[in-house]
Short mmCIF file of C-alpha atoms in Angstrom, two decimals:
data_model
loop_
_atom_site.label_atom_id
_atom_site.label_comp_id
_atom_site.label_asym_id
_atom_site.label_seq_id
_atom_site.Cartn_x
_atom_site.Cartn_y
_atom_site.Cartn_z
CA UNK A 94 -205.21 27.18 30.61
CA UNK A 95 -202.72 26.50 33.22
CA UNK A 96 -199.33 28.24 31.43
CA UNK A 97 -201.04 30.38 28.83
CA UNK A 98 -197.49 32.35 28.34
CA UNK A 99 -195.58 28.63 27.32
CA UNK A 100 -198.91 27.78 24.71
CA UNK A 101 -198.37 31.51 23.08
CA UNK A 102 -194.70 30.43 22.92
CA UNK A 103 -195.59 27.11 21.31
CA UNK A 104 -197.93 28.19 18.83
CA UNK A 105 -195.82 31.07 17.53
CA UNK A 106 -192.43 28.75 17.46
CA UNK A 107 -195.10 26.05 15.11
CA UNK A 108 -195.57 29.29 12.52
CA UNK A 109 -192.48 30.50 12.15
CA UNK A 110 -191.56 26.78 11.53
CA UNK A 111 -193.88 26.13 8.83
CA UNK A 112 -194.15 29.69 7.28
CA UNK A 113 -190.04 30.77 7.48
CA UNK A 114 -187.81 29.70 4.76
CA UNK A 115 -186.40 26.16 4.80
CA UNK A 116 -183.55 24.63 3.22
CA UNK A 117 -185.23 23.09 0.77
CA UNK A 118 -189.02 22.89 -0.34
CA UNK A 119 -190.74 19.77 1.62
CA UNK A 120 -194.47 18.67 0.96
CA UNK A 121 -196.89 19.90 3.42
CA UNK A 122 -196.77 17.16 5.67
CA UNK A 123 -193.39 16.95 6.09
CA UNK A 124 -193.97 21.23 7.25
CA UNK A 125 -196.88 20.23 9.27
CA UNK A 126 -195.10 17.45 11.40
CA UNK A 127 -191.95 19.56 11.70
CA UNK A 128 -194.46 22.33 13.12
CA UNK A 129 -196.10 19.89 15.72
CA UNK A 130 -192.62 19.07 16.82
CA UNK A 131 -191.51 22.32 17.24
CA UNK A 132 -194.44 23.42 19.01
CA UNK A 133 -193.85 20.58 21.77
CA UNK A 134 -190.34 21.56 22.31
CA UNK A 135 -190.78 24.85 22.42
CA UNK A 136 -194.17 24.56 25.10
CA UNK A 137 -191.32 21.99 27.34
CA UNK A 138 -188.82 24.69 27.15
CA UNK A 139 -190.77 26.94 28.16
CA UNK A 140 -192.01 25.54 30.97
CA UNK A 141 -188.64 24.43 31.77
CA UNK A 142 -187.60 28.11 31.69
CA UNK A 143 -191.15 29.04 34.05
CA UNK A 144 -189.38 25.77 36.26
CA UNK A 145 -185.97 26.78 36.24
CA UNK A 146 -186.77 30.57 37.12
CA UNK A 147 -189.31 29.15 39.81
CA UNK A 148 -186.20 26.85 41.22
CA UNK A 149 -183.63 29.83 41.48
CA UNK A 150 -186.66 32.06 42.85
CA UNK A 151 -187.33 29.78 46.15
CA UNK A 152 -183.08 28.94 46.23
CA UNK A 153 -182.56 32.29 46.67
CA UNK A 154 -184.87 32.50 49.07
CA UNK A 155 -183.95 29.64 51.04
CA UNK A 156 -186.53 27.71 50.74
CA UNK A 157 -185.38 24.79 48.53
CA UNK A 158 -182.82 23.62 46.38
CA UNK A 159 -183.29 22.37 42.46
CA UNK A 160 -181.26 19.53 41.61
CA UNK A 161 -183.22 19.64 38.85
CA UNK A 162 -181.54 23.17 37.09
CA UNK A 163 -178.02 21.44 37.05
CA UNK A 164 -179.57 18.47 35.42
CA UNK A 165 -181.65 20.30 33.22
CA UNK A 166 -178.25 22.67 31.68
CA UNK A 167 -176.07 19.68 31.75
CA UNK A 168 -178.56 17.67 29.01
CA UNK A 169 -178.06 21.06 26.85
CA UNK A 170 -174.59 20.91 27.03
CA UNK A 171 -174.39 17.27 26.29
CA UNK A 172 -176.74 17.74 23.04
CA UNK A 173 -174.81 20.88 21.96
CA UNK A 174 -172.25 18.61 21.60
CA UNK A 175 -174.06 15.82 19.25
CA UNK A 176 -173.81 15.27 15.46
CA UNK A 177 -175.87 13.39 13.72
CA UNK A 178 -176.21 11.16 9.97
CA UNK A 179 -179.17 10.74 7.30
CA UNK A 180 -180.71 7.87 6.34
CA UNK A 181 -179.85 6.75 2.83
CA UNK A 182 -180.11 4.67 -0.19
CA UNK A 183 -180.99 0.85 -1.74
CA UNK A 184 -177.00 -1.22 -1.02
CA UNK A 185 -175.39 -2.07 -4.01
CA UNK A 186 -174.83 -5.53 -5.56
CA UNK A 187 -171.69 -6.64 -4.03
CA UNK A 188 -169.22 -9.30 -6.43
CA UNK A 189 -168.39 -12.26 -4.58
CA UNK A 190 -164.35 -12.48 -4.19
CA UNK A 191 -164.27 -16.24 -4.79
CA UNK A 192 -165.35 -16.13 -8.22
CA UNK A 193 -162.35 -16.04 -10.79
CA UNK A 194 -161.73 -12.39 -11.81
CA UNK A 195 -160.67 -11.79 -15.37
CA UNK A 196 -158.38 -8.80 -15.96
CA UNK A 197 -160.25 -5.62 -17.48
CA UNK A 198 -159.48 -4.73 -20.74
CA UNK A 199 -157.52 -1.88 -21.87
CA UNK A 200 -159.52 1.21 -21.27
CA UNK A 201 -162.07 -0.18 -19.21
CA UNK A 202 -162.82 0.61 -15.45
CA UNK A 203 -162.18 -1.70 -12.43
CA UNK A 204 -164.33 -2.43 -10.38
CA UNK A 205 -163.98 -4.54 -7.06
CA UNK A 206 -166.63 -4.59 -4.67
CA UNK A 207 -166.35 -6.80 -1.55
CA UNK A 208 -169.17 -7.85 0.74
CA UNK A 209 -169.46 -8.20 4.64
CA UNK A 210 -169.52 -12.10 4.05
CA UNK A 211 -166.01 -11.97 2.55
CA UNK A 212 -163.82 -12.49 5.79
CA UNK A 213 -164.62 -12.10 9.43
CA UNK A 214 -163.09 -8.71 9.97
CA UNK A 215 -161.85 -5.16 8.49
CA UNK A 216 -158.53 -6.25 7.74
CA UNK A 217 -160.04 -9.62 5.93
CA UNK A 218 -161.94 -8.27 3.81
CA UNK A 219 -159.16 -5.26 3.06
CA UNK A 220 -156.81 -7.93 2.29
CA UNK A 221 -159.50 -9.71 0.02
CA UNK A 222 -160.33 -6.42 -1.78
CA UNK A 223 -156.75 -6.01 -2.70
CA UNK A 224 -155.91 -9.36 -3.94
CA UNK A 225 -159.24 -8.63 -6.15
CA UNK A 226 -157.90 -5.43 -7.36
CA UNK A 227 -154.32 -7.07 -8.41
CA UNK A 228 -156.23 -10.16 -9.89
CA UNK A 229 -158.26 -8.02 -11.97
CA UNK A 230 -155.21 -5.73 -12.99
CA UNK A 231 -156.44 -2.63 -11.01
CA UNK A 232 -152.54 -1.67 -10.78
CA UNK A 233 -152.38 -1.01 -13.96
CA UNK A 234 -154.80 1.65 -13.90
CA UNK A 235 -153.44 5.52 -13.61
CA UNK A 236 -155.64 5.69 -10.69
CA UNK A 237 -156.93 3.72 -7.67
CA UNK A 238 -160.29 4.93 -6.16
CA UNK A 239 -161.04 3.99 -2.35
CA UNK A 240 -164.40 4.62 -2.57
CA UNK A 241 -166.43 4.18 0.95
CA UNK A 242 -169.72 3.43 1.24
CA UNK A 243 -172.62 4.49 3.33
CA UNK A 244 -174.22 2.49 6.22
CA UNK A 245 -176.39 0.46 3.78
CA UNK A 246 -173.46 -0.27 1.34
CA UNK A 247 -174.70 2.06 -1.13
CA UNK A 248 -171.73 4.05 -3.69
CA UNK A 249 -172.60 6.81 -5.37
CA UNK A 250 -172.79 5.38 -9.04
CA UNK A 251 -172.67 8.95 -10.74
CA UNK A 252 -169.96 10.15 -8.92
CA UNK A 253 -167.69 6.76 -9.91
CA UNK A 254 -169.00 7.14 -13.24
CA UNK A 255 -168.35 10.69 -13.86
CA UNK A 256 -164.47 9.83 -12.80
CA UNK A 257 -164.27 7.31 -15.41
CA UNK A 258 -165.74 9.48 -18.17
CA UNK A 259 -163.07 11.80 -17.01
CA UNK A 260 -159.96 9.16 -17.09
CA UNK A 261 -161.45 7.65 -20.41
CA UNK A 262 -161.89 4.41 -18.40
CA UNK A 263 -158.36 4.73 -16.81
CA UNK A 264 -159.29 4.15 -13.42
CA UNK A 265 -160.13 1.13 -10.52
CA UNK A 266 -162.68 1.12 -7.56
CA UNK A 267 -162.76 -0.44 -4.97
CA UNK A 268 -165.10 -1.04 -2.19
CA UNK A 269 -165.67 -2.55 0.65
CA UNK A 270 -168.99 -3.01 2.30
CA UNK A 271 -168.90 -2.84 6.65
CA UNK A 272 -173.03 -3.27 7.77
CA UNK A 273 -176.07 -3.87 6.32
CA UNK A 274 -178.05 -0.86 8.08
CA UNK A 275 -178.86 2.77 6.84
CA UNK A 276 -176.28 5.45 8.03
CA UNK A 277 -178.28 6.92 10.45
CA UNK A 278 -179.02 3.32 12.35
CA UNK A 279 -174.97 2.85 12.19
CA UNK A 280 -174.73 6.36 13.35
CA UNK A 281 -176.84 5.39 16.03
CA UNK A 282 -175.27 2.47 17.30
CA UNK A 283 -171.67 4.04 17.17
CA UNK A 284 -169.80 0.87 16.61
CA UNK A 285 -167.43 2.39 14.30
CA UNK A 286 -167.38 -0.08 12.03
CA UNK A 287 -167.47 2.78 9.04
CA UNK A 288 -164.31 4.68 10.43
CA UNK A 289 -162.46 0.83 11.21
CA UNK A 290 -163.41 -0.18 7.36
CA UNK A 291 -162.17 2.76 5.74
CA UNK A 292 -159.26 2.95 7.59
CA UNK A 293 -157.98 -0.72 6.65
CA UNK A 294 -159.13 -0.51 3.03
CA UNK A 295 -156.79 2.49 2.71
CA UNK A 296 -153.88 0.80 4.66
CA UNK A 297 -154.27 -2.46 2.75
CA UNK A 298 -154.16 -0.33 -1.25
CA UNK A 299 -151.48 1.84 0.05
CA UNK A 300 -149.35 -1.13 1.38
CA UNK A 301 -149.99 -2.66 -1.84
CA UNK A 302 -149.24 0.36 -4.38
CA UNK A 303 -145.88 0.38 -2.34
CA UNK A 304 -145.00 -2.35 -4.34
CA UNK A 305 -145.17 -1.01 -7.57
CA UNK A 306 -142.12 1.13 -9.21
CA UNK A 307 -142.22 4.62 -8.52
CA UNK A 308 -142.89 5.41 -12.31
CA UNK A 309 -145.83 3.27 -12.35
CA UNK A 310 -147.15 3.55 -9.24
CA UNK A 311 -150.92 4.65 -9.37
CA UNK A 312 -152.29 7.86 -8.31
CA UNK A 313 -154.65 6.86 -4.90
CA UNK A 314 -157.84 8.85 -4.31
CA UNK A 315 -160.04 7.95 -1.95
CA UNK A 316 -163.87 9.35 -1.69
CA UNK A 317 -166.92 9.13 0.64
CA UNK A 318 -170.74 10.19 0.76
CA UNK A 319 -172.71 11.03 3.66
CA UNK A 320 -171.46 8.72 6.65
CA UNK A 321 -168.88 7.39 3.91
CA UNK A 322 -167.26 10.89 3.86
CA UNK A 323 -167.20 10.46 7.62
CA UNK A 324 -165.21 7.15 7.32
CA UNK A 325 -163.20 8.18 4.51
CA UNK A 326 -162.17 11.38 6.49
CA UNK A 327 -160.70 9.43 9.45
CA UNK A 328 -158.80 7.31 7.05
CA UNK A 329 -157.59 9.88 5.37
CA UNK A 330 -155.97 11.44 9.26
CA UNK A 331 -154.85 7.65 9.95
CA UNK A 332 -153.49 6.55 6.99
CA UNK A 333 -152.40 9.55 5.25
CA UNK A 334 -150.57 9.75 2.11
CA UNK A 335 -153.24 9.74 -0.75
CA UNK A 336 -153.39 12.22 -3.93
CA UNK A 337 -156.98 13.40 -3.23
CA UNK A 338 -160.15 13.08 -0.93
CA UNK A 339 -162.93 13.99 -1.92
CA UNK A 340 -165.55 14.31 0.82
CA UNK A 341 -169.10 14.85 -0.45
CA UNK A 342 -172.37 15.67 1.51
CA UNK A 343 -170.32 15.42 4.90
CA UNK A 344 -172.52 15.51 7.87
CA UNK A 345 -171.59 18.12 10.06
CA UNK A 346 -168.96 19.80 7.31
CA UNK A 347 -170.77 22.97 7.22
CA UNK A 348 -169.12 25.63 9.00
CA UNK A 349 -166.66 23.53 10.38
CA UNK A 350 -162.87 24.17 9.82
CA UNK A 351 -161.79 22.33 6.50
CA UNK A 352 -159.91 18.72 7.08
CA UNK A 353 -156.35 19.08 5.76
CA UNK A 354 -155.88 17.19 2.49
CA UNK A 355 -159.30 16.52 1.76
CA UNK A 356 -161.81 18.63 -0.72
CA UNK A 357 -165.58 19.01 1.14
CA UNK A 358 -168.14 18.92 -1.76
CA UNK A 359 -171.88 20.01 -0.18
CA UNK A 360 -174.82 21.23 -2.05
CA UNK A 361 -176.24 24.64 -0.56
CA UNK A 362 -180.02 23.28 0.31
CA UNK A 363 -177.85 19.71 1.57
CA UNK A 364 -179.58 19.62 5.31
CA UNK A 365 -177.14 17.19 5.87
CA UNK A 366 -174.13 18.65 6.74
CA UNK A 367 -175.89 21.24 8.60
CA UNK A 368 -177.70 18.83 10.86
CA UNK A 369 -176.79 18.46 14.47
CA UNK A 370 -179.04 18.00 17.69
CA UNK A 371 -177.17 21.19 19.24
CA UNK A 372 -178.90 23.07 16.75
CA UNK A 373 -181.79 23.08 19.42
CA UNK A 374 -179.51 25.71 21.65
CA UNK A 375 -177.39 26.90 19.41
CA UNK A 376 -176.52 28.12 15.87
CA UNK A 377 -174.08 27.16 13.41
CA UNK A 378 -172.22 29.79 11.34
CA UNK A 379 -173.58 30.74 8.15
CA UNK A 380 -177.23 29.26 8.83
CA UNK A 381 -179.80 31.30 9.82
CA UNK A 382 -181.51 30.48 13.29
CA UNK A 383 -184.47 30.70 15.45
CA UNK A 384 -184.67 28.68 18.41
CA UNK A 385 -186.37 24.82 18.07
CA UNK A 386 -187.67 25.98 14.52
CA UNK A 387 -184.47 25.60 13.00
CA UNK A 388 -183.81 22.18 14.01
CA UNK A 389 -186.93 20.77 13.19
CA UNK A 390 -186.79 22.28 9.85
CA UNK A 391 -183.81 20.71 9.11
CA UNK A 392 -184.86 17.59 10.70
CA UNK A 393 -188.07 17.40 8.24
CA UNK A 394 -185.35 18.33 5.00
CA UNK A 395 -183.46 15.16 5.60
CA UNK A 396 -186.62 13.31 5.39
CA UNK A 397 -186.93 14.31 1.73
CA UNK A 398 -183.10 15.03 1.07
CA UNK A 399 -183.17 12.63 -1.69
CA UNK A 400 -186.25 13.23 -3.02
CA UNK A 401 -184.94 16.50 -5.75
CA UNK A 402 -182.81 16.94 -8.73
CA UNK A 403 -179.08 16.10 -8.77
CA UNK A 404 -177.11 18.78 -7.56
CA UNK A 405 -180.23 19.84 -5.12
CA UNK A 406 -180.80 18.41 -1.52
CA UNK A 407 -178.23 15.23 -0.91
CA UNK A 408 -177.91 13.86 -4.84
CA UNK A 409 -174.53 14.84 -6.27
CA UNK A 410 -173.92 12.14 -8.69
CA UNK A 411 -172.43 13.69 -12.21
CA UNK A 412 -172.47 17.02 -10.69
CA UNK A 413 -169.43 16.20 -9.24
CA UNK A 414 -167.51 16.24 -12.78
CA UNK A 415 -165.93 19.71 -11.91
CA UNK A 416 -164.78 18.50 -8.49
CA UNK A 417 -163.29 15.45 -10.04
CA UNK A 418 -161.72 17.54 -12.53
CA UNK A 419 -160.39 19.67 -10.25
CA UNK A 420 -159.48 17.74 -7.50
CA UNK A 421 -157.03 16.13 -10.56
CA UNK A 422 -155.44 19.39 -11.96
CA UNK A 423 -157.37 18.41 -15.41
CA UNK A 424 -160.22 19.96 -17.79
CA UNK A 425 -163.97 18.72 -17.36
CA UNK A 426 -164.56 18.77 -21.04
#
């Protein structure tokens, strides 16, 4: 064997990666291919390290010069610097806006839902949302949800659910769907279509609730999941000016400074707010790390994220009752 030294290297890295403690508990496959993984990154870098010491050896001296060593720390600066989403769940069943909307009777929820093929654009379809929320006498709720969906148009059904249950009905939602592709494909592309969405959904209800009487004026709380709490996060910094956010499941929340005005929600084994491709180089505060092993154990949790138990993994759903509750100033019951 030509680098003996890199294979010890790679076979100890695929261990620790399947025997060490992971986030959360994945079948043996998902262990297994995280293991292979590691192994080949740890066997390249390595042998980039053998290369790299090799390159500075003949620099120094004088015999050649390694382009290759500035290349080779640049990429690990550039992927320190990445963050990344998870993949996520079936869309909803969006409500066409054209169909006559009958106002909600006292003590039942609102719901408004609009769909990519309502307008053309972001501020189309946040101008159709609202005129869907007034029809359906959304204003005369106590509260206005923004809620924000993920990549694939899914909402969180529990967690809208469990803040009814906790207005007795007294509330409106409202989405708004922006693609028709998992979070992590949107992620991906970086089109920004999520941030763009959010952002004139929030502008469009706020403009709106602006013409309602101070005394009757809704409360506005806007909430996100996953890439949604991504979305409704930059909304929250452009528009300003709501009564709660509450960000659940944020990728990339963990050990990151706290976003003023907004509540982060994040289950302990949730992989996805610890996720990042610079957790390669580098670790993140509060997570225990080995080099390459951590990543790829990570990696393989989101593959199974919503495979376990609400309140486990990245399922929140009614668990979020307290947050609600608290986010409002009110008892859970």
């Amino acid at each position: 064997m030509r680098h003996p030294w890199a294979a010890v290297v790679a076979g100890s890295t695929a261990v620790a990666t399947v025997t060490t403690p992971w986030l959360l508990e994945p079948p043996l496959w998902v262990r297994g291919t995280a293991g292979v993984l590691s192994a080949l990154t740890a066997w390249a870098a390595a042998r980039a390290v053998g290369g790299v010491a090799a390159g500075a050896r003949e620099v120094l001296r004088g015999r050649a010069r390694s382009p290759r060593l500035a290349l080779g720390l640049a990429v690990a600066l550039v992927l320190a610097g990445c963050s990344g989403a998870p993949a996520q769940a079936a869309p909803i069943r969006w409500t066409a806006v054209d169909t006559p909307v009958a106002p909600a009777k006292s003590g039942e929820p609102v719901q408004v839902r609009v769909g990519l093929d309502a307008a053309p654009t972001d501020a189309g379809r946040a101008r159709a949302a609202v005129t869907a929320l007034v029809r359906s006498g959304g204003l005369a709720r106590s509260t206005v949800l923004v809620a924000v969906p993920t990549g694939s148009g899914w909402v969180d059904e529990g967690a809208v659910a469990s803040l009814e249950q906790l207005t007795g009905g007294d509330v409106a939602t409202v989405t708004v769907q922006y693609a028709q592709h998992p979070s992590w494909v949107e992620f991906l592309l970086g089109t920004g279509r999520a941030e763009r969405s959010a952002t004139a959904l929030l502008g469009a209800v706020k403009a709106q609730l602006a013409t309602v009487p101070a005394d009757q004026r809704p409360r506005l709380l806007i909430f996100g999941e996953s890439l949604g709490a991504v979305a409704a996060a930059t909304a929250v910094q452009e528009v300003g000016g709501v009564d709660g956010c509450l960000l659940v499941g944020r990728p990339g929340s963990a050990g990151a400074a706290a976003l003023p005005g907004c509540t982060d929600v994040r289950n302990d084994d949730d992989p996805v707010p610890w996720w990042r491709p610079g957790l390669l180089v580098g670790p993140r505060a509060g997570l225990p790390w080995l080099p390459g092993v951590t990543f790829w154990q990570v990696t393989g949790d989101l593959v199974t994220s919503l495979d376990h138990p609400l309140g486990h993994g990245h399922r929140y759903g009614a668990t979020l009752a307290d947050d609600w509750a608290q986010l409002l100033g009110v008892g859970a019951g």
